[in-house]
């Protein structure tokens, strides 16, 4: 499901500071629709205590915009659930979800695609994915570090420090911006078709509560809504191209969002089915 709010312009003030960074350029290794991007490490964040679970500096993935999109930005916060206890967090600190030491290249696709045919409205924007490595969804700001575990819970500092660097790169002068979040898989039984009656009832209640909390669709220009029933997250990455986009009432999610964002058409679309569907993505081959 997707609900979007508008950010036409970003008004910010920035106190500039010297930032020493390691930048590795984006490398196109596949078709223009899917390409790998290497990490940018913010070394100066360490002095501010803005570090991953294991104490390593944070990182993000960046592809500069071009042409008419050079002044527009898409900034995404990576997801990956929380670590639940000390043991879980220690295990995570040895992975790319807890340490920049383990972060390799990641594929950019969907709304991050540079293929104008597959992504006509956003193909030439600046694109950023902020790596998630704090175990608490960019919210922690705990000064104390237990020497027995060496775990750092500094997600809020990571967010602030990385955003400062992006502002200095040009985000402070953005004409248009989008901020997106990744979620996590909470009900695996949906994809496997094994949900119990109790779980289905819980899902129905969650859907009802969510829909009741939504503002009414009296003015979709200000509050555009696209609510589907497919069990997924990161659909703007994996379900964005026309061939595999999620559809509600014969309107695809990418079209609904882009038409709303660019004032072409305003939609308030809700799929009436009361139980989620598994996220089945057909195989699609893209030509270069």
XYZ file of N, CA and C in Angstrom:
864
model
N 0.840 -1.175 0.000
C 0.000 0.000 0.000
C 0.880 1.232 0.000
N 0.363 2.320 -0.536
C 1.179 3.513 -0.647
C 0.322 4.730 -0.393
N 0.801 5.618 0.461
C 0.166 6.912 0.658
C 1.259 7.949 0.551
N 1.041 9.001 -0.227
C 2.102 9.947 -0.495
C 1.697 11.338 -0.068
N 2.664 12.134 0.349
C 2.449 13.538 0.647
C 3.463 14.346 -0.120
N 3.114 15.569 -0.444
C 3.909 16.369 -1.367
C 4.981 17.178 -0.658
N 6.130 17.250 -1.330
C 7.183 18.160 -0.887
C 7.657 18.895 -2.123
N 7.055 20.056 -2.426
C 7.365 20.754 -3.667
C 8.745 21.379 -3.634
N 9.109 21.915 -2.492
C 10.424 22.521 -2.387
C 10.989 22.227 -1.017
N 12.286 22.168 -0.947
C 12.949 21.892 0.319
C 13.617 23.174 0.792
N 13.151 23.699 1.941
C 13.737 24.914 2.481
C 14.580 24.522 3.691
N 15.840 24.703 3.575
C 16.730 24.294 4.646
C 17.830 25.322 4.819
N 18.437 25.309 5.969
C 19.662 26.066 6.190
C 20.754 25.070 6.493
N 21.942 25.348 6.053
C 23.029 24.387 6.176
C 24.262 25.082 6.720
N 24.793 24.544 7.793
C 26.081 24.998 8.290
C 27.128 24.076 7.689
N 27.929 24.625 6.796
C 28.876 23.797 6.061
C 30.066 23.439 6.944
N 30.521 22.225 6.804
C 31.724 21.789 7.494
C 32.519 20.909 6.560
N 33.810 20.824 6.812
C 34.663 20.010 5.969
C 34.339 18.547 6.194
N 34.010 17.851 5.147
C 33.668 16.444 5.236
C 34.604 15.653 4.344
N 35.301 14.715 4.956
C 36.197 13.861 4.198
C 35.440 12.599 3.846
N 35.299 12.334 2.594
C 34.491 11.207 2.173
C 35.246 10.367 1.165
N 34.816 9.140 1.064
C 35.299 8.254 0.019
C 34.171 8.060 -0.965
N 34.363 8.415 -2.208
C 33.319 8.309 -3.214
C 33.763 7.324 -4.279
N 32.928 6.334 -4.502
C 33.165 5.408 -5.588
C 32.052 5.610 -6.602
N 32.401 5.805 -7.847
C 31.428 6.181 -8.859
C 30.460 5.049 -9.150
N 29.254 5.444 -9.579
C 28.270 4.451 -9.988
C 28.774 3.729 -11.227
N 28.566 2.431 -11.238
C 29.026 1.636 -12.363
C 27.843 0.914 -12.992
N 27.666 1.108 -14.273
C 26.596 0.424 -14.973
C 27.106 -0.942 -15.394
N 26.521 -1.997 -14.820
C 26.977 -3.342 -15.125
C 25.905 -4.153 -15.832
N 24.683 -3.597 -15.945
C 23.614 -4.322 -16.591
C 22.930 -3.384 -17.577
N 21.671 -3.638 -17.873
C 20.933 -2.769 -18.769
C 20.672 -1.442 -18.077
N 20.255 -0.414 -18.831
C 19.963 0.878 -18.202
C 18.859 0.800 -17.157
N 18.069 -0.271 -17.175
C 16.979 -0.377 -16.214
C 17.448 -0.865 -14.850
N 18.520 -1.647 -14.803
C 19.079 -2.140 -13.549
C 20.592 -1.967 -13.611
N 21.153 -1.279 -12.651
C 22.594 -1.055 -12.645
C 23.086 -1.030 -11.205
N 24.317 -1.453 -11.003
C 24.893 -1.522 -9.666
C 25.564 -0.209 -9.282
N 25.403 0.167 -8.018
C 25.991 1.398 -7.499
C 26.807 1.057 -6.257
N 28.009 1.584 -6.177
C 28.863 1.329 -5.022
C 28.673 2.404 -3.959
N 29.098 2.100 -2.759
C 28.809 2.941 -1.596
C 29.688 4.184 -1.532
N 29.153 5.197 -0.879
C 29.895 6.390 -0.495
C 29.977 6.387 1.027
N 31.180 6.333 1.579
C 31.370 6.274 3.026
C 31.621 7.678 3.576
N 30.941 8.029 4.650
C 31.118 9.336 5.289
C 32.080 9.165 6.467
N 33.363 9.274 6.205
C 34.368 9.039 7.241
C 34.282 10.058 8.371
N 33.933 11.301 8.039
C 33.900 12.352 9.063
C 32.803 12.126 10.091
N 31.857 11.233 9.798
C 30.766 10.971 10.741
C 31.269 10.340 12.033
N 32.404 9.654 11.977
C 32.921 8.960 13.157
C 33.207 9.947 14.287
N 33.766 11.106 13.960
C 34.085 12.099 14.991
C 32.833 12.669 15.644
N 31.691 12.519 14.986
C 30.419 13.000 15.532
C 29.659 11.894 16.252
N 30.245 10.709 16.276
C 29.568 9.582 16.907
C 28.449 9.007 16.074
N 28.387 9.385 14.808
C 27.338 8.894 13.903
C 27.849 7.639 13.213
N 27.679 6.501 13.866
C 28.288 5.269 13.378
C 27.285 4.120 13.371
N 27.642 3.084 12.623
C 26.827 1.871 12.552
C 26.932 1.081 13.859
N 26.211 -0.019 13.930
C 26.218 -0.843 15.136
C 27.625 -1.211 15.587
N 28.502 -1.518 14.632
C 29.852 -1.968 14.978
C 30.847 -0.824 15.144
N 30.391 0.422 14.999
C 31.278 1.569 15.131
C 31.885 2.043 13.830
N 31.566 1.397 12.721
C 32.077 1.828 11.418
C 31.279 3.026 10.910
N 31.864 3.836 10.014
C 31.160 5.024 9.512
C 29.961 4.639 8.649
N 28.954 5.496 8.584
C 27.780 5.214 7.761
C 28.084 5.383 6.281
N 27.128 4.984 5.457
C 27.326 5.057 4.011
C 25.995 5.305 3.317
N 26.093 5.730 2.081
C 24.910 5.874 1.238
C 25.310 5.575 -0.196
N 24.304 5.439 -1.045
C 24.520 5.150 -2.462
C 23.933 6.307 -3.261
N 24.725 6.851 -4.179
C 24.335 8.088 -4.855
C 24.590 8.003 -6.354
N 23.589 8.435 -7.119
C 23.717 8.581 -8.569
C 23.282 10.000 -8.917
N 24.153 10.809 -9.505
C 23.791 12.200 -9.806
C 22.757 12.300 -10.916
N 21.928 13.328 -10.833
C 20.950 13.579 -11.871
C 21.599 14.198 -13.097
N 20.835 14.283 -14.164
C 21.362 14.852 -15.400
C 20.228 15.488 -16.189
N 20.612 16.337 -17.146
C 19.612 17.000 -17.977
C 18.653 17.831 -17.146
N 17.379 17.764 -17.477
C 16.369 18.550 -16.777
C 16.116 18.053 -15.355
N 16.634 16.864 -15.023
C 16.417 16.320 -13.686
C 17.496 16.661 -12.688
N 18.472 17.472 -13.079
C 19.621 17.715 -12.217
C 19.249 18.423 -10.917
N 18.131 19.142 -10.895
C 17.722 19.850 -9.685
C 16.693 19.111 -8.852
N 16.411 17.851 -9.190
C 15.398 17.066 -8.487
C 16.039 15.877 -7.781
N 15.470 15.495 -6.638
C 16.092 14.460 -5.811
C 15.082 13.426 -5.327
N 15.521 12.167 -5.293
C 14.817 11.082 -4.613
C 15.744 10.565 -3.522
N 15.299 10.623 -2.274
C 16.103 10.159 -1.141
C 15.343 9.039 -0.443
N 15.951 7.881 -0.383
C 15.301 6.712 0.219
C 16.067 6.237 1.443
N 15.327 5.965 2.516
C 15.902 5.340 3.704
C 15.717 3.834 3.591
N 16.812 3.090 3.635
C 16.722 1.633 3.543
C 16.024 1.064 4.768
N 15.367 -0.077 4.578
C 14.714 -0.769 5.678
C 15.447 -2.049 6.029
N 14.833 -2.837 6.895
C 15.454 -4.093 7.296
C 15.102 -4.523 8.700
N 13.991 -4.015 9.236
C 13.518 -4.381 10.572
C 14.526 -3.976 11.654
N 14.218 -4.285 12.897
C 15.080 -3.944 14.030
C 15.778 -5.191 14.553
N 16.937 -5.007 15.181
C 17.489 -6.113 15.962
C 16.816 -6.076 17.334
N 16.508 -7.254 17.882
C 15.587 -7.350 19.014
C 16.259 -7.457 20.376
N 17.518 -7.872 20.413
C 18.226 -8.026 21.682
C 19.725 -7.943 21.411
N 20.529 -8.054 22.459
C 21.975 -7.891 22.308
C 22.551 -8.912 21.334
N 22.150 -10.162 21.480
C 22.676 -11.201 20.589
C 22.302 -10.930 19.142
N 21.056 -10.553 18.929
C 20.583 -10.247 17.577
C 21.351 -9.064 16.991
N 21.577 -8.033 17.807
C 22.299 -6.849 17.330
C 23.767 -7.164 17.057
N 24.369 -8.019 17.878
C 25.753 -8.414 17.625
C 25.866 -9.193 16.316
N 24.919 -10.081 16.089
C 24.920 -10.822 14.825
C 24.773 -9.867 13.645
N 23.891 -8.899 13.789
C 23.652 -7.943 12.707
C 24.880 -7.076 12.454
N 25.652 -6.796 13.495
C 26.825 -5.935 13.339
C 27.892 -6.556 12.450
N 27.742 -7.825 12.140
C 28.677 -8.504 11.237
C 28.102 -8.665 9.831
N 27.059 -7.885 9.531
C 26.432 -7.932 8.213
C 26.334 -6.517 7.650
N 25.822 -6.410 6.428
C 25.663 -5.089 5.821
C 24.553 -4.279 6.470
N 23.751 -4.886 7.345
C 22.721 -4.155 8.078
C 23.231 -3.617 9.408
N 24.522 -3.832 9.688
C 25.080 -3.335 10.935
C 26.484 -2.795 10.806
N 27.021 -2.811 9.590
C 28.397 -2.368 9.388
C 28.618 -1.979 7.937
N 29.231 -0.822 7.726
C 29.552 -0.420 6.351
C 30.695 -1.248 5.782
N 31.426 -1.958 6.650
C 32.510 -2.812 6.174
C 31.984 -3.943 5.292
N 30.734 -4.309 5.502
C 30.156 -5.439 4.776
C 29.230 -5.002 3.642
N 29.169 -3.719 3.375
C 28.275 -3.217 2.328
C 28.948 -3.292 0.965
N 28.317 -3.989 0.047
C 28.810 -4.053 -1.316
C 27.944 -3.221 -2.235
N 28.154 -3.315 -3.534
C 27.291 -2.610 -4.488
C 25.853 -3.108 -4.375
N 24.897 -2.241 -4.667
C 23.491 -2.631 -4.664
C 22.861 -2.240 -5.997
N 21.832 -2.963 -6.432
C 21.185 -2.630 -7.703
C 20.232 -1.454 -7.554
N 20.302 -0.520 -8.465
C 19.324 0.555 -8.577
C 18.371 0.172 -9.705
N 17.082 0.237 -9.423
C 16.074 -0.131 -10.408
C 14.761 0.543 -10.044
N 13.709 0.249 -10.788
C 12.413 0.838 -10.489
C 12.434 2.345 -10.631
N 12.029 3.052 -9.590
C 12.011 4.510 -9.637
C 13.422 5.081 -9.716
N 14.432 4.252 -9.428
C 15.829 4.669 -9.543
C 16.418 4.365 -10.918
N 15.636 3.774 -11.793
C 16.132 3.411 -13.115
C 16.486 4.650 -13.933
N 17.519 4.526 -14.771
C 17.889 5.593 -15.701
C 17.327 5.338 -17.095
N 16.459 4.345 -17.198
C 15.820 3.998 -18.459
C 14.577 4.870 -18.637
N 14.605 5.772 -19.596
C 13.505 6.718 -19.776
C 12.204 6.019 -20.141
N 12.289 4.911 -20.862
C 11.077 4.186 -21.241
C 10.404 3.563 -20.028
N 11.197 2.948 -19.157
C 10.649 2.274 -17.983
C 10.313 3.242 -16.856
N 10.978 4.389 -16.820
C 10.830 5.329 -15.707
C 10.800 6.759 -16.248
N 9.776 7.100 -17.036
C 9.802 8.356 -17.801
C 9.818 9.627 -16.969
N 9.272 9.599 -15.763
C 9.150 10.834 -14.988
C 10.334 11.114 -14.070
N 11.102 10.072 -13.714
C 12.147 10.263 -12.708
C 13.510 9.712 -13.131
N 13.654 9.311 -14.379
C 14.877 8.630 -14.817
C 16.129 9.488 -14.677
N 15.985 10.819 -14.749
C 17.166 11.689 -14.745
C 17.329 12.479 -13.448
N 16.624 12.069 -12.386
C 16.752 12.741 -11.089
C 18.003 12.270 -10.353
N 18.463 13.075 -9.386
C 19.457 12.599 -8.428
C 18.810 11.515 -7.577
N 19.548 10.429 -7.340
C 18.970 9.298 -6.616
C 19.897 8.893 -5.473
N 19.309 8.741 -4.283
C 20.084 8.398 -3.093
C 19.379 7.288 -2.324
N 20.136 6.296 -1.895
C 19.649 5.322 -0.922
C 20.586 5.394 0.281
N 20.045 5.789 1.429
C 20.840 5.862 2.654
C 20.866 4.481 3.293
N 22.055 3.935 3.458
C 22.195 2.580 3.984
C 21.741 2.510 5.440
N 21.096 1.413 5.783
C 20.560 1.194 7.128
C 21.502 0.265 7.883
N 22.123 0.779 8.954
C 23.109 -0.044 9.662
C 23.074 0.154 11.170
N 21.981 0.736 11.699
C 21.948 1.041 13.136
C 21.029 0.131 13.929
N 20.226 -0.696 13.248
C 19.368 -1.644 13.944
C 18.117 -1.064 14.557
N 17.890 0.252 14.409
C 16.728 0.879 15.036
C 16.039 1.899 14.163
N 16.120 1.726 12.851
C 15.415 2.587 11.892
C 15.753 4.064 12.047
N 17.047 4.365 12.170
C 17.535 5.744 12.190
C 16.997 6.544 13.379
N 16.760 5.884 14.518
C 16.175 6.595 15.663
C 17.080 6.671 16.885
N 18.098 5.844 16.996
C 18.891 5.783 18.220
C 19.843 6.958 18.392
N 20.076 7.329 19.645
C 21.066 8.363 19.961
C 21.597 8.113 21.370
N 22.135 6.918 21.582
C 22.640 6.506 22.891
C 24.144 6.754 22.942
N 24.571 7.575 23.884
C 25.991 7.916 23.982
C 26.816 6.746 24.508
N 26.290 6.049 25.505
C 27.060 4.988 26.159
C 27.242 3.785 25.237
N 28.455 3.240 25.242
C 28.759 2.022 24.492
C 29.303 0.989 25.471
N 28.619 -0.119 25.582
C 29.056 -1.190 26.476
C 30.319 -1.826 25.899
N 31.449 -1.762 26.610
C 32.686 -2.334 26.068
C 32.607 -3.838 25.850
N 31.675 -4.494 26.514
C 31.544 -5.942 26.353
C 30.937 -6.311 25.003
N 30.149 -5.405 24.434
C 29.488 -5.696 23.154
C 29.961 -4.787 22.025
N 30.438 -3.587 22.373
C 30.856 -2.570 21.404
C 29.729 -2.204 20.438
N 28.498 -2.288 20.901
C 27.365 -1.926 20.060
C 27.060 -0.436 20.189
N 26.840 0.206 19.052
C 26.527 1.626 19.001
C 25.103 1.789 18.464
N 24.293 2.548 19.182
C 22.922 2.790 18.748
C 22.790 4.281 18.428
N 23.148 4.636 17.198
C 23.301 6.044 16.818
C 22.565 6.377 15.515
N 21.439 5.746 15.272
C 20.744 5.931 14.007
C 20.334 7.360 13.715
N 19.887 8.094 14.742
C 19.473 9.485 14.529
C 20.656 10.340 14.096
N 21.819 10.078 14.667
C 23.018 10.831 14.275
C 23.416 10.492 12.837
N 23.264 9.233 12.471
C 23.570 8.844 11.095
C 22.695 9.623 10.124
N 21.398 9.664 10.397
C 20.477 10.368 9.506
C 20.876 11.833 9.360
N 21.132 12.503 10.483
C 21.480 13.922 10.445
C 22.774 14.164 9.683
N 23.781 13.340 9.941
C 25.086 13.535 9.313
C 25.040 13.277 7.813
N 24.369 12.209 7.414
C 24.278 11.916 5.984
C 23.454 12.983 5.269
N 22.365 13.431 5.890
C 21.558 14.475 5.267
C 22.357 15.766 5.111
N 23.189 16.101 6.087
C 24.041 17.286 5.960
C 24.938 17.173 4.728
N 25.477 15.979 4.511
C 26.339 15.801 3.348
C 25.552 15.918 2.038
N 24.348 15.371 2.020
C 23.524 15.464 0.814
C 23.100 16.905 0.547
N 22.805 17.639 1.607
C 22.466 19.052 1.438
C 23.622 19.801 0.786
N 24.834 19.491 1.225
C 26.012 20.138 0.646
C 26.237 19.717 -0.801
N 25.788 18.520 -1.167
C 25.934 18.040 -2.544
C 24.952 18.708 -3.503
N 23.937 19.375 -2.969
C 22.967 20.029 -3.834
C 21.528 19.873 -3.401
N 21.259 19.022 -2.415
C 19.889 18.819 -1.967
C 19.280 20.100 -1.409
N 20.113 20.970 -0.833
C 19.584 22.220 -0.273
C 18.997 23.128 -1.359
N 19.389 22.919 -2.610
C 18.881 23.730 -3.717
C 17.863 22.979 -4.573
N 17.330 21.884 -4.048
C 16.432 21.043 -4.837
C 15.157 21.777 -5.236
N 14.731 21.543 -6.465
C 13.453 22.072 -6.939
C 12.306 21.159 -6.510
N 12.529 19.862 -6.613
C 11.537 18.868 -6.204
C 12.249 17.761 -5.444
N 11.596 17.242 -4.418
C 12.190 16.157 -3.642
C 11.142 15.102 -3.327
N 11.610 13.865 -3.236
C 10.791 12.761 -2.757
C 11.556 12.053 -1.659
N 10.868 11.724 -0.577
C 11.465 10.924 0.487
C 10.680 9.623 0.592
N 11.378 8.510 0.538
C 10.708 7.219 0.574
C 11.314 6.352 1.665
N 10.509 5.423 2.176
C 10.931 4.511 3.232
C 10.706 3.079 2.796
N 11.608 2.199 3.200
C 11.396 0.775 3.003
C 10.732 0.200 4.241
N 9.939 -0.854 4.036
C 9.297 -1.526 5.156
C 9.924 -2.881 5.403
N 9.187 -3.731 6.098
C 9.667 -5.085 6.364
C 8.509 -6.064 6.259
N 8.849 -7.321 6.038
C 7.851 -8.373 5.858
C 7.355 -8.833 7.223
N 6.065 -8.589 7.525
C 5.559 -8.932 8.852
C 4.711 -10.200 8.861
N 4.216 -10.607 7.724
C 3.373 -11.800 7.667
C 3.822 -12.684 6.509
N 4.783 -13.563 6.764
C 5.281 -14.440 5.711
C 4.225 -15.442 5.255
N 3.237 -15.705 6.110
C 2.209 -16.680 5.749
C 1.419 -16.241 4.522
N 1.385 -14.938 4.243
C 0.645 -14.440 3.077
C 1.265 -14.976 1.798
N 2.587 -14.868 1.703
C 3.269 -15.319 0.493
C 3.221 -16.831 0.336
N 3.110 -17.545 1.463
C 3.085 -19.008 1.408
C 1.666 -19.577 1.415
N 0.662 -18.705 1.567
C -0.717 -19.163 1.597
C -1.054 -20.004 2.810
N -0.415 -19.710 3.947
C -0.591 -20.539 5.144
C -1.159 -19.760 6.329
N -1.746 -18.596 6.084
C -2.288 -17.803 7.190
C -3.461 -18.531 7.850
N -3.496 -18.496 9.161
C -4.590 -19.102 9.909
C -5.792 -18.162 9.922
N -6.924 -18.674 10.380
C -8.118 -17.835 10.500
C -7.858 -16.658 11.423
N -7.145 -16.910 12.509
C -6.826 -15.840 13.449
C -5.953 -14.774 12.794
N -4.952 -15.196 12.027
C -4.088 -14.230 11.345
C -4.868 -13.433 10.303
N -5.744 -14.102 9.568
C -6.560 -13.393 8.579
C -7.470 -12.366 9.243
N -8.041 -12.729 10.384
C -8.889 -11.774 11.101
C -8.082 -10.566 11.563
N -6.849 -10.816 12.003
C -5.975 -9.710 12.413
C -5.656 -8.801 11.235
N -5.384 -9.398 10.078
C -5.100 -8.610 8.880
C -6.302 -7.766 8.476
N -7.491 -8.327 8.586
C -8.699 -7.570 8.255
C -8.886 -6.392 9.213
N -8.610 -6.632 10.488
C -8.744 -5.558 11.472
C -7.722 -4.449 11.213
N -6.491 -4.848 10.868
C -5.461 -3.860 10.559
C -5.877 -3.013 9.361
N -6.419 -3.670 8.334
C -6.862 -2.945 7.143
C -7.982 -1.970 7.492
N -8.947 -2.436 8.275
C -10.073 -1.585 8.649
C -9.612 -0.370 9.446
N -8.719 -0.591 10.408
C -8.211 0.520 11.221
C -7.449 1.519 10.357
N -6.667 0.989 9.419
C -5.884 1.864 8.547
C -6.795 2.723 7.671
N -7.785 2.098 7.042
C -8.681 2.843 6.160
C -9.505 3.862 6.929
N -9.922 3.509 8.141
C -10.697 4.451 8.952
C -9.872 5.663 9.366
N -8.554 5.474 9.451
C -7.681 6.578 9.861
C -7.318 7.501 8.702
N -7.570 7.060 7.472
C -7.216 7.879 6.317
C -8.111 9.109 6.221
N -7.557 10.228 5.782
C -8.412 11.386 5.498
C -9.328 11.061 4.327
N -10.490 11.634 4.323
C -11.440 11.376 3.249
C -10.927 11.948 1.932
N -11.394 11.345 0.843
C -10.887 11.729 -0.468
C -11.594 12.910 -1.078
N -11.906 13.910 -0.275
C -12.618 15.075 -0.794
C -11.718 15.980 -1.630
N -10.414 15.919 -1.367
C -9.490 16.755 -2.133
C -8.210 15.978 -2.407
N -8.242 15.035 -3.368
C -7.064 14.208 -3.646
C -5.867 14.992 -4.162
N -6.069 16.251 -4.549
C -4.927 17.058 -4.977
C -3.935 17.225 -3.837
N -4.439 17.344 -2.616
C -3.569 17.543 -1.461
C -3.217 16.235 -0.769
N -4.067 15.219 -0.906
C -3.803 13.940 -0.256
C -4.120 12.814 -1.238
N -3.157 12.515 -2.097
C -3.346 11.420 -3.034
C -3.184 10.081 -2.336
N -4.004 9.104 -2.711
C -3.979 7.799 -2.059
C -4.013 6.693 -3.102
N -3.158 5.686 -2.903
C -3.174 4.483 -3.737
C -2.979 3.304 -2.792
N -4.072 2.614 -2.458
C -4.041 1.518 -1.496
C -4.296 0.209 -2.234
N -3.282 -0.647 -2.292
C -3.459 -1.944 -2.933
C -3.472 -3.039 -1.875
N -3.667 -4.283 -2.297
C -3.737 -5.391 -1.349
C -2.602 -6.394 -1.561
N -1.607 -6.020 -2.344
C -0.479 -6.916 -2.581
C 0.496 -6.818 -1.414
N 0.915 -7.973 -0.899
C 1.826 -8.009 0.244
C 3.243 -7.733 -0.245
N 3.708 -6.525 -0.034
C 5.005 -6.141 -0.574
C 5.555 -4.960 0.205
N 6.828 -4.703 0.018
C 7.409 -3.426 0.370
C 8.435 -3.103 -0.706
N 8.900 -1.875 -0.720
C 9.811 -1.376 -1.752
C 9.240 -1.569 -3.155
N 7.939 -1.363 -3.313
C 7.341 -1.511 -4.643
C 7.847 -0.452 -5.608
N 8.312 0.691 -5.085
C 8.840 1.710 -5.989
C 10.159 1.270 -6.604
N 10.726 0.187 -6.078
C 11.945 -0.362 -6.650
C 11.631 -1.590 -7.497
N 10.915 -2.538 -6.921
C 10.731 -3.835 -7.576
C 9.448 -3.954 -8.383
N 8.510 -3.029 -8.212
C 7.242 -3.119 -8.947
C 6.927 -1.798 -9.644
N 7.946 -1.138 -10.184
C 7.743 0.200 -10.735
C 7.602 0.215 -12.248
N 8.223 -0.714 -12.950
C 8.167 -0.696 -14.407
C 6.779 -1.109 -14.890
N 6.364 -0.649 -16.065
C 4.987 -0.870 -16.528
C 4.564 -2.333 -16.557
N 5.493 -3.236 -16.900
C 5.121 -4.645 -17.065
C 4.737 -5.324 -15.757
N 5.265 -4.849 -14.630
C 5.039 -5.542 -13.360
C 4.467 -4.627 -12.281
N 4.035 -3.431 -12.660
C 3.506 -2.483 -11.678
C 2.194 -2.986 -11.085
N 1.961 -2.651 -9.830
C 0.708 -2.991 -9.158
C -0.392 -2.062 -9.660
N -1.577 -2.634 -9.880
C -2.684 -1.899 -10.488
C -3.906 -1.926 -9.576
N -4.564 -0.789 -9.443
C -5.841 -0.682 -8.740
C -6.809 0.062 -9.652
N -7.955 -0.554 -9.925
C -8.966 0.046 -10.806
C -8.359 0.485 -12.145
N -7.538 -0.392 -12.712
C -6.926 -0.178 -14.029
C -5.926 0.976 -14.070
N -5.473 1.418 -12.916
C -4.454 2.467 -12.849
C -3.245 1.906 -12.109
N -2.066 2.017 -12.703
C -0.861 1.495 -12.058
C -0.353 2.471 -11.009
N 0.375 1.937 -10.035
C 0.928 2.781 -8.977
C 1.866 3.863 -9.522
N 2.802 3.527 -10.440
C 3.679 4.582 -10.970
C 2.914 5.702 -11.664
N 1.890 5.333 -12.444
C 1.121 6.363 -13.152
C 0.320 7.214 -12.172
N -0.309 6.558 -11.185
C -1.102 7.302 -10.206
C -0.237 8.308 -9.459
N 0.953 7.851 -9.038
C 1.820 8.747 -8.279
C 2.352 9.882 -9.145
N 2.879 9.554 -10.328
C 3.470 10.584 -11.187
C 2.420 11.597 -11.640
N 1.226 11.124 -12.003
C 0.167 12.053 -12.418
C -0.206 12.998 -11.287
N -0.265 12.448 -10.066
C -0.595 13.288 -8.909
C 0.531 14.274 -8.612
N 1.767 13.773 -8.610
C 2.910 14.606 -8.231
C 3.096 15.774 -9.194
N 2.893 15.510 -10.484
C 3.109 16.546 -11.489
C 1.813 17.261 -11.884
N 0.767 17.130 -11.058
C -0.494 17.854 -11.263
C -1.163 17.528 -12.592
N -1.016 16.285 -13.040
C -1.680 15.885 -14.276
C -3.062 15.302 -14.007
N -3.180 14.597 -12.887
C -4.456 13.997 -12.514
C -4.378 13.616 -11.041
N -5.506 13.664 -10.337
C -5.504 13.388 -8.908
C -6.370 12.167 -8.619
N -5.794 11.226 -7.882
C -6.494 9.966 -7.646
C -6.579 9.647 -6.160
N -7.654 8.943 -5.821
C -7.873 8.426 -4.471
C -8.387 7.006 -4.667
N -7.450 6.053 -4.791
C -7.780 4.699 -5.210
C -7.553 3.708 -4.076
N -8.553 2.861 -3.820
C -8.463 1.852 -2.770
C -8.985 0.527 -3.312
N -8.183 -0.523 -3.203
C -8.621 -1.862 -3.577
C -9.572 -2.376 -2.494
N -10.760 -2.842 -2.906
C -11.791 -3.209 -1.936
C -11.582 -4.571 -1.291
N -10.692 -5.399 -1.815
C -10.496 -6.727 -1.233
C -9.941 -6.616 0.183
N -10.449 -7.457 1.083
C -10.132 -7.273 2.499
C -8.980 -8.135 2.997
N -8.401 -8.980 2.134
C -7.235 -9.767 2.519
C -6.110 -9.552 1.511
N -4.866 -9.533 1.979
C -3.740 -9.288 1.076
C -3.470 -10.460 0.148
N -2.844 -10.145 -0.982
C -2.449 -11.146 -1.962
C -0.936 -11.316 -1.931
N -0.430 -12.510 -2.242
C 1.028 -12.692 -2.300
C 1.644 -11.851 -3.401
N 2.883 -11.482 -3.199
C 3.593 -10.617 -4.133
C 4.243 -11.466 -5.222
N 3.475 -11.796 -6.240
C 3.964 -12.631 -7.330
C 4.391 -11.737 -8.482
N 5.677 -11.759 -8.787
C 6.222 -10.900 -9.834
C 6.581 -11.760 -11.035
N 6.002 -11.488 -12.196
C 6.344 -12.273 -13.384
C 7.767 -12.005 -13.830
N 8.348 -12.975 -14.518
C 9.687 -12.792 -15.066
C 9.632 -11.832 -16.245
N 10.485 -10.821 -16.209
C 10.515 -9.822 -17.267
C 11.956 -9.652 -17.721
N 12.179 -9.676 -19.018
C 13.509 -9.463 -19.570
C 13.552 -8.108 -20.255
N 14.526 -7.292 -19.877
C 14.652 -5.960 -20.453
C 15.801 -5.945 -21.456
N 15.579 -5.275 -22.557
C 16.648 -5.115 -23.538
C 17.468 -3.895 -23.179
N 18.723 -3.905 -23.553
C 19.600 -2.784 -23.222
C 19.425 -1.664 -24.235
